[in-house]
mmCIF file with all atom_site columns, C-alpha atoms in Angstrom:
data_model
loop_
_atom_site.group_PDB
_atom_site.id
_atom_site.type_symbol
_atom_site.label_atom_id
_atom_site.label_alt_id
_atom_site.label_comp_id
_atom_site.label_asym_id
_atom_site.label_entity_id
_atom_site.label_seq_id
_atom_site.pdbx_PDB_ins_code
_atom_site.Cartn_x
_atom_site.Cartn_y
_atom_site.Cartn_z
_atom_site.occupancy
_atom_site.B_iso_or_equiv
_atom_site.pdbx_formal_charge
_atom_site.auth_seq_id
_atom_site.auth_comp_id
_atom_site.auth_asym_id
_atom_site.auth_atom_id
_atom_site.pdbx_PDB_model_num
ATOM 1   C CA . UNK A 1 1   ? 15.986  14.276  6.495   1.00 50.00 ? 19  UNK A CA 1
ATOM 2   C CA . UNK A 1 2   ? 16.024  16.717  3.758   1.00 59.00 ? 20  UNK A CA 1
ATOM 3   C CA . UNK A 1 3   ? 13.249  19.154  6.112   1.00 88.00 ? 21  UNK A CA 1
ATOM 4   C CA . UNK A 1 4   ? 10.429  20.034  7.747   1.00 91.00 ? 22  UNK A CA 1
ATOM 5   C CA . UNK A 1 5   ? 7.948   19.515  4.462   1.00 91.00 ? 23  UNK A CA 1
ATOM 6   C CA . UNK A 1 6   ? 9.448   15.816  4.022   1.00 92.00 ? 24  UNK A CA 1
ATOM 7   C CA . UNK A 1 7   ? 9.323   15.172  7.891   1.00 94.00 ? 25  UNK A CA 1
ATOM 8   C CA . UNK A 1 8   ? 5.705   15.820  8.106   1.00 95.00 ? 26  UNK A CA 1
ATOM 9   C CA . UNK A 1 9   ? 4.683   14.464  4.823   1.00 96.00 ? 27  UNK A CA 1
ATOM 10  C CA . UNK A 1 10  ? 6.201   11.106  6.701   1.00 96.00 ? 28  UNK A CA 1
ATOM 11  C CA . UNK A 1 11  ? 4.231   11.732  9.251   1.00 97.00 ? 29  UNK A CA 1
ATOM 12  C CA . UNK A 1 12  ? 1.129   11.468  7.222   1.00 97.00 ? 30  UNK A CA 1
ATOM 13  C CA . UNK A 1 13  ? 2.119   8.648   5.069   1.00 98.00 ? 31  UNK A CA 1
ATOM 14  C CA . UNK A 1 14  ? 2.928   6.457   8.428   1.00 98.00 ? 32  UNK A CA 1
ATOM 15  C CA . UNK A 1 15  ? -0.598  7.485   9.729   1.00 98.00 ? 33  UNK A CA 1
ATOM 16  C CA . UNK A 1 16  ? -2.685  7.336   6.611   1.00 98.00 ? 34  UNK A CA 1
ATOM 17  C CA . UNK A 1 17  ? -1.039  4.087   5.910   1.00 98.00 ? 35  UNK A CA 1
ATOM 18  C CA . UNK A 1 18  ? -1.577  2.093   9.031   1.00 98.00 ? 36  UNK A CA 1
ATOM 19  C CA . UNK A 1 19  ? -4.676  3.422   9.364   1.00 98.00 ? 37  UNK A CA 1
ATOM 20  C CA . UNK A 1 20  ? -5.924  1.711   6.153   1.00 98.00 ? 38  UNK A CA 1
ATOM 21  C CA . UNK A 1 21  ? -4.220  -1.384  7.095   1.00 98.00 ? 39  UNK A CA 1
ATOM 22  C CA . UNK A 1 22  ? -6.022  -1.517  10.185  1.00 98.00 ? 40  UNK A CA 1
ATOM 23  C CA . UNK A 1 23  ? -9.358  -1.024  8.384   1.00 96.00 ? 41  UNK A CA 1
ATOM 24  C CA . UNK A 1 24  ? -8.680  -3.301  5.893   1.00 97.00 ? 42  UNK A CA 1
ATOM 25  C CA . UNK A 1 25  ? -7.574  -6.170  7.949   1.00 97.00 ? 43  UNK A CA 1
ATOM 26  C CA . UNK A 1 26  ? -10.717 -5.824  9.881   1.00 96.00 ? 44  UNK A CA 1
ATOM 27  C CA . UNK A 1 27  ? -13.169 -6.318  7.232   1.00 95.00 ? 45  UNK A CA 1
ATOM 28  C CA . UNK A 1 28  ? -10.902 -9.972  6.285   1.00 95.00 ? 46  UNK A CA 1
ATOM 29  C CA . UNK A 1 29  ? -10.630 -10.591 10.509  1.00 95.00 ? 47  UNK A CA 1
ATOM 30  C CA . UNK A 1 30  ? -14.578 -9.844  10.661  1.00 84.00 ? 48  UNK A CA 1
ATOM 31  C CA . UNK A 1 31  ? -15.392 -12.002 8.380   1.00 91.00 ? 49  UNK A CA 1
ATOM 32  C CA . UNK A 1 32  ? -15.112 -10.420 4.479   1.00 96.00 ? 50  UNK A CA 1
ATOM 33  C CA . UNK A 1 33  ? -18.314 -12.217 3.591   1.00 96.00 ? 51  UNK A CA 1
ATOM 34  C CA . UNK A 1 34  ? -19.854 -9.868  6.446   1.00 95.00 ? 52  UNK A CA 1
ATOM 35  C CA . UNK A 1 35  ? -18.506 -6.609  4.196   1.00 94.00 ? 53  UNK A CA 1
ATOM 36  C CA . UNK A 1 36  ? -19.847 -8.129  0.710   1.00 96.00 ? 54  UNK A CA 1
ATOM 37  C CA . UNK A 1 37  ? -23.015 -8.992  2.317   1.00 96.00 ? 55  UNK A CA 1
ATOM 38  C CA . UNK A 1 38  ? -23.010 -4.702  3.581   1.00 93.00 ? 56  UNK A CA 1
ATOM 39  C CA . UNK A 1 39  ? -21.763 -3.977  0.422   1.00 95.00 ? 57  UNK A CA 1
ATOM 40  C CA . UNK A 1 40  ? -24.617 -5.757  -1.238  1.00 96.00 ? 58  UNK A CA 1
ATOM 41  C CA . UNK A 1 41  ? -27.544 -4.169  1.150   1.00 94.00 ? 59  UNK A CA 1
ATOM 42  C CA . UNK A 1 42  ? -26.255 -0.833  0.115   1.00 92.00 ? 60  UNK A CA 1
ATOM 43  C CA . UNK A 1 43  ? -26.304 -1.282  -3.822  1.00 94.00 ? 61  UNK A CA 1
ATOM 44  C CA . UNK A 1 44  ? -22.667 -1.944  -4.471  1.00 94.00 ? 62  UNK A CA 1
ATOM 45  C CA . UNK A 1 45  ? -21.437 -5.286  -5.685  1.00 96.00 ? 63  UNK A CA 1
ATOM 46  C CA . UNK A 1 46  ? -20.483 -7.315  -3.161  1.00 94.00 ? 64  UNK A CA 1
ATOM 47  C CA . UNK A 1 47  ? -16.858 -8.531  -4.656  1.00 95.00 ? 65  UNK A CA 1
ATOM 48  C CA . UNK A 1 48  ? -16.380 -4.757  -4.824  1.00 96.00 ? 66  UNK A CA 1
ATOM 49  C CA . UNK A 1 49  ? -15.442 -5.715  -1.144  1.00 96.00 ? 67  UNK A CA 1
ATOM 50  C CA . UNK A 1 50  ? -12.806 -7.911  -1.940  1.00 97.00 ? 68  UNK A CA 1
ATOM 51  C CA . UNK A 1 51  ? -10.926 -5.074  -3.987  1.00 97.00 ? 69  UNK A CA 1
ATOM 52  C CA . UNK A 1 52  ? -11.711 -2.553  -1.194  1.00 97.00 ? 70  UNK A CA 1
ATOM 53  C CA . UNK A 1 53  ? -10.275 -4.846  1.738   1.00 98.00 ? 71  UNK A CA 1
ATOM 54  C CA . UNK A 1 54  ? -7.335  -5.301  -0.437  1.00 98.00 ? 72  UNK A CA 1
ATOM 55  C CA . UNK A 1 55  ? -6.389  -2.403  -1.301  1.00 98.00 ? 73  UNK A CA 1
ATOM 56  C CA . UNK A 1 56  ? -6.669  -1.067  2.441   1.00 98.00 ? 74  UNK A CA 1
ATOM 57  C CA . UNK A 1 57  ? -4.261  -3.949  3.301   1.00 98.00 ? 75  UNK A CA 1
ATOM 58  C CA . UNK A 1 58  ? -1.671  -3.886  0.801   1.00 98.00 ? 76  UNK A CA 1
ATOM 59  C CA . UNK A 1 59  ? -1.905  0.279   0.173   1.00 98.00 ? 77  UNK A CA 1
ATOM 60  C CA . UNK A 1 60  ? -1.514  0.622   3.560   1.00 98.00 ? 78  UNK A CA 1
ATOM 61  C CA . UNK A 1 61  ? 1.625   -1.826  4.007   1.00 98.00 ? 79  UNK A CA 1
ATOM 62  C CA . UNK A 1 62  ? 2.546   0.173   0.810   1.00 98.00 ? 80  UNK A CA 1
ATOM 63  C CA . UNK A 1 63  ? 2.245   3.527   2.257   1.00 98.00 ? 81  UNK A CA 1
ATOM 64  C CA . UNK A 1 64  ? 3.964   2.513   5.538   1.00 98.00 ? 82  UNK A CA 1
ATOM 65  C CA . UNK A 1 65  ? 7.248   1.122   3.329   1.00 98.00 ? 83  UNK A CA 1
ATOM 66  C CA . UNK A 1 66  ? 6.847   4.296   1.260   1.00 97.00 ? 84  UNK A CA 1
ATOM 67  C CA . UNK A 1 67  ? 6.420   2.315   -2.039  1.00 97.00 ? 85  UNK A CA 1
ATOM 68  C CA . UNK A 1 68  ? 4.416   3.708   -5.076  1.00 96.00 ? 86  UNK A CA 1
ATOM 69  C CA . UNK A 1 69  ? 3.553   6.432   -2.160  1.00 96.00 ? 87  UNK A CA 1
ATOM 70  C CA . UNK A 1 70  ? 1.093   8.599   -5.391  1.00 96.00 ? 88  UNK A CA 1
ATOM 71  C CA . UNK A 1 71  ? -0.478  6.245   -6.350  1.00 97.00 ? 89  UNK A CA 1
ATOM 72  C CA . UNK A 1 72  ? -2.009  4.099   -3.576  1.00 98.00 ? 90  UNK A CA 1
ATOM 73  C CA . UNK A 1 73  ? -2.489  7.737   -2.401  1.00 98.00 ? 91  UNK A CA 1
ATOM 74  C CA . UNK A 1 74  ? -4.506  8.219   -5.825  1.00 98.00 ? 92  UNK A CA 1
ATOM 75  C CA . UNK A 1 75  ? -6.388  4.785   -5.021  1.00 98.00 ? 93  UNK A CA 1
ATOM 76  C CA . UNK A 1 76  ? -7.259  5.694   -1.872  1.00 98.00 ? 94  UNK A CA 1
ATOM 77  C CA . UNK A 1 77  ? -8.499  8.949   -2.737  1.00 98.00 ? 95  UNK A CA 1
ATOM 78  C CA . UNK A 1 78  ? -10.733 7.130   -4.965  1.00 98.00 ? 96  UNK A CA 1
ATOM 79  C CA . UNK A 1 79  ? -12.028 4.836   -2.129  1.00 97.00 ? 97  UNK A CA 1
ATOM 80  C CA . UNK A 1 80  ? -12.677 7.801   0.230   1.00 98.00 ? 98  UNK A CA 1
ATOM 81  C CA . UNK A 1 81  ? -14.658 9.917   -2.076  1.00 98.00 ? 99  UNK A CA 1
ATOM 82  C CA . UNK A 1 82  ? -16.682 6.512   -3.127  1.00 96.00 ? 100 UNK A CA 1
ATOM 83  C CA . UNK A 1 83  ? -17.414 5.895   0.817   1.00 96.00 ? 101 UNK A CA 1
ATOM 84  C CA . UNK A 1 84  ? -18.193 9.639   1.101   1.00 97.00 ? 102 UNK A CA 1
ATOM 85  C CA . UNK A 1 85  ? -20.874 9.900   -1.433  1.00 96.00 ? 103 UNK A CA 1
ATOM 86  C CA . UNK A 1 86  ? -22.066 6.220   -1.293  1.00 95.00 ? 104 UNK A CA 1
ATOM 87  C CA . UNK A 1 87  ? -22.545 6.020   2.266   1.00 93.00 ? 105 UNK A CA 1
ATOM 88  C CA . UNK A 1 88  ? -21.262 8.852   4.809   1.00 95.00 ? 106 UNK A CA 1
ATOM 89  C CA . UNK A 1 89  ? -22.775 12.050  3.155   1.00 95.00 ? 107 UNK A CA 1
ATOM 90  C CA . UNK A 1 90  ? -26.466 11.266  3.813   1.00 92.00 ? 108 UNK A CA 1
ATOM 91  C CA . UNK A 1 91  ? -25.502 10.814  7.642   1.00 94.00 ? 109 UNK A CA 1
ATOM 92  C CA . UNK A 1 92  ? -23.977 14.301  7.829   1.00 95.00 ? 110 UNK A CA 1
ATOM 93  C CA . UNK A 1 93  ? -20.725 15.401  8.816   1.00 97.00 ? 111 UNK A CA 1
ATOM 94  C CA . UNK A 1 94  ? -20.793 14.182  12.603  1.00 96.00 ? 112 UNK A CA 1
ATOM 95  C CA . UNK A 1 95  ? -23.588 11.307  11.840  1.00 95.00 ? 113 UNK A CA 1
ATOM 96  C CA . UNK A 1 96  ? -26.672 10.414  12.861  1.00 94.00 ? 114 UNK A CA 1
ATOM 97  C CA . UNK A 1 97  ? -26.775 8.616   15.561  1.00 92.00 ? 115 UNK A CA 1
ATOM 98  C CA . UNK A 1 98  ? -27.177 5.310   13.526  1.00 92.00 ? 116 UNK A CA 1
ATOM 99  C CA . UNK A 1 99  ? -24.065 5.875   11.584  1.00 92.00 ? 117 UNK A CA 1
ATOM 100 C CA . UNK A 1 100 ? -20.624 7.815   11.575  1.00 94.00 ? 118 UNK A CA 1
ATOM 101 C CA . UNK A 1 101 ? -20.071 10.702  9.806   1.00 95.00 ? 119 UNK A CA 1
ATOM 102 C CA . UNK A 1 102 ? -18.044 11.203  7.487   1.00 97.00 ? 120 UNK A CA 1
ATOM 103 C CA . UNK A 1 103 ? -15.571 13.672  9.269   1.00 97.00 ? 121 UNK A CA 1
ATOM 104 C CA . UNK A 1 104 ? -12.934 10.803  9.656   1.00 97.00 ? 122 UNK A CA 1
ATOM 105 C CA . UNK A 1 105 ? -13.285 10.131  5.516   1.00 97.00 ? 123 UNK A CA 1
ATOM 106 C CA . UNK A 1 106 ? -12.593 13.644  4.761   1.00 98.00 ? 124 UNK A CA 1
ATOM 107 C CA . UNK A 1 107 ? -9.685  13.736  7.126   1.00 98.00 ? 125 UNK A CA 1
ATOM 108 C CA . UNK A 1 108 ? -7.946  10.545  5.027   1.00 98.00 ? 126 UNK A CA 1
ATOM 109 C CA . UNK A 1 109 ? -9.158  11.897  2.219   1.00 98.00 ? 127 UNK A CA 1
ATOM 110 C CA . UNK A 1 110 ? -7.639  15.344  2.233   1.00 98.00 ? 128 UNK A CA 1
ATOM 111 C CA . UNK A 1 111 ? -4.351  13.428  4.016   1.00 98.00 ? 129 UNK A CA 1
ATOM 112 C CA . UNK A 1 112 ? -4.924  10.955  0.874   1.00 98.00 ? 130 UNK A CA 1
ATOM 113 C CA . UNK A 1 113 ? -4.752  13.938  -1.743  1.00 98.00 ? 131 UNK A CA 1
ATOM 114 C CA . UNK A 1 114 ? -1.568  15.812  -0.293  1.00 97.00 ? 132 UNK A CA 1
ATOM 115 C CA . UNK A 1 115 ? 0.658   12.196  -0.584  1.00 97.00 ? 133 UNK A CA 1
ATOM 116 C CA . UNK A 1 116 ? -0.685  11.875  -3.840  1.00 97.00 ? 134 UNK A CA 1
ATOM 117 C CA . UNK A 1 117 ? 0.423   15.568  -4.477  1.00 97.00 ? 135 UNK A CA 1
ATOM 118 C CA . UNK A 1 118 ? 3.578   15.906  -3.164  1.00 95.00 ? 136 UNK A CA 1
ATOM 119 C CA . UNK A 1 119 ? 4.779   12.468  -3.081  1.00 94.00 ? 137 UNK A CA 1
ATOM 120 C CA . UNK A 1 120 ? 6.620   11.390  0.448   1.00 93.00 ? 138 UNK A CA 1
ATOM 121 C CA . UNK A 1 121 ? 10.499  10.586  -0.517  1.00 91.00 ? 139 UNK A CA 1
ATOM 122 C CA . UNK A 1 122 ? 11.627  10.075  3.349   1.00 92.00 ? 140 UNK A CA 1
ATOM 123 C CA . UNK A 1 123 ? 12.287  6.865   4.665   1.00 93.00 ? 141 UNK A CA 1
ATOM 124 C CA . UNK A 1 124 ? 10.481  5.969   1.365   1.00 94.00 ? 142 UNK A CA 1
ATOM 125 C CA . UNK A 1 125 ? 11.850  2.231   -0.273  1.00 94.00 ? 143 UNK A CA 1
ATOM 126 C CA . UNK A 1 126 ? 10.775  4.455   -3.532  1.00 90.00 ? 144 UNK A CA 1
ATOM 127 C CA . UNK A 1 127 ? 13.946  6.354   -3.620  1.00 84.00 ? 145 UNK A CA 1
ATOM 128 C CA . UNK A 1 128 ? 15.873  2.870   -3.426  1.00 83.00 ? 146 UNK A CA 1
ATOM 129 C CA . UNK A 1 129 ? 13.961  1.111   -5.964  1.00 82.00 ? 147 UNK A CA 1
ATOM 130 C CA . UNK A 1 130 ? 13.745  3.674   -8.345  1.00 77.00 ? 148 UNK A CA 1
ATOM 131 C CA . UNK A 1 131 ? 17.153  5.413   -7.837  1.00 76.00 ? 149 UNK A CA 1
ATOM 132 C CA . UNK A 1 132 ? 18.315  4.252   -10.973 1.00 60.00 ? 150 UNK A CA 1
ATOM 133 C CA . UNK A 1 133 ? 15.693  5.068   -12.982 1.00 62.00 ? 151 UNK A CA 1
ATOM 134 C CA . UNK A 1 134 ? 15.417  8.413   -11.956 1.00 55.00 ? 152 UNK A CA 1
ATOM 135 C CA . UNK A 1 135 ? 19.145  9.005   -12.471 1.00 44.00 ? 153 UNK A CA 1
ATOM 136 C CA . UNK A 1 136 ? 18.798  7.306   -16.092 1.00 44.00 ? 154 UNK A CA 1
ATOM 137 C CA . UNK A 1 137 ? 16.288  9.630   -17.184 1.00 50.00 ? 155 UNK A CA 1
ATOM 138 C CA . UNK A 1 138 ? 17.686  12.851  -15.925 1.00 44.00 ? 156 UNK A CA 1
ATOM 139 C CA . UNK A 1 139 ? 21.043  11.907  -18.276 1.00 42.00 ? 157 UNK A CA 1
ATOM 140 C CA . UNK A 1 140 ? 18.340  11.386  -21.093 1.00 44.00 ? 158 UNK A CA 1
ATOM 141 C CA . UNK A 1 141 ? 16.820  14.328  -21.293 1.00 45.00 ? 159 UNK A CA 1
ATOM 142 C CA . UNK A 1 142 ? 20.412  16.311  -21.453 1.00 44.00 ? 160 UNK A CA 1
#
């Protein structure tokens, strides 16, 4: 382990990632037509669901292996700010009563944006896939 920084940053991928797995896997074990049905009552397209679910699943088992770590980061940013102002913000921070907050969203969302920033390289299958390609593009550019 190179440090502290990559240690942690592991931390949060691990978390972030089975997290979303979890969430995803729910809305397919709940019944997905139960989430395009929601998504429909709340002005969204309901096969917007389908894409949703999905990328919770596979992000997440992404995140977890540490493959393409930015950019499912990057996608899930993108889901969290869309179920922030779509549905959580109106409830408030803690909720309503009726509804969650959207305290949790922010959390993955901010844990969303550092991967995405920094990248996570430990115990990440990205430095094995794309070993060589780094290495051939660092002799290019001398």
């Amino acid at each position: 382990m190179e440090n502290k920084y990559e240690l942690s940053t592991f931390i949060l991928r691990l978390v972030l990632g089975i997290s979303f797995f979890i969430h995803g896997a729910a809305k397919f074990q709940g019944g997905i037509e139960n989430t395009v049905g929601w998504f429909g009552s709340i002005g969204l397209p309901g096969l917007l669901a389908y894409g949703v679910a999905l990328i919770e699943v596979a992000g997440g088992i992404a995140l977890v292996l540490g493959l393409f770590t930015r950019v499912v980061s990057g996608l899930f940013v993108l889901l969290m700010a869309g179920a922030i102002i779509k549905v959580k913000l109106a409830a408030g921070f803690l909720g309503n009563g009726q509804m969650a907050g959207y305290e949790l969203d922010l959390a993955f969302l901010a844990m969303a944006v550092s991967i995405a920033i920094t990248g996570s390289k430990a115990y990440a299958l990205d430095s094995f896939v794309f070993k060589g390609e780094k290495a051939g593009k660092a002799h290019s550019a001398h």
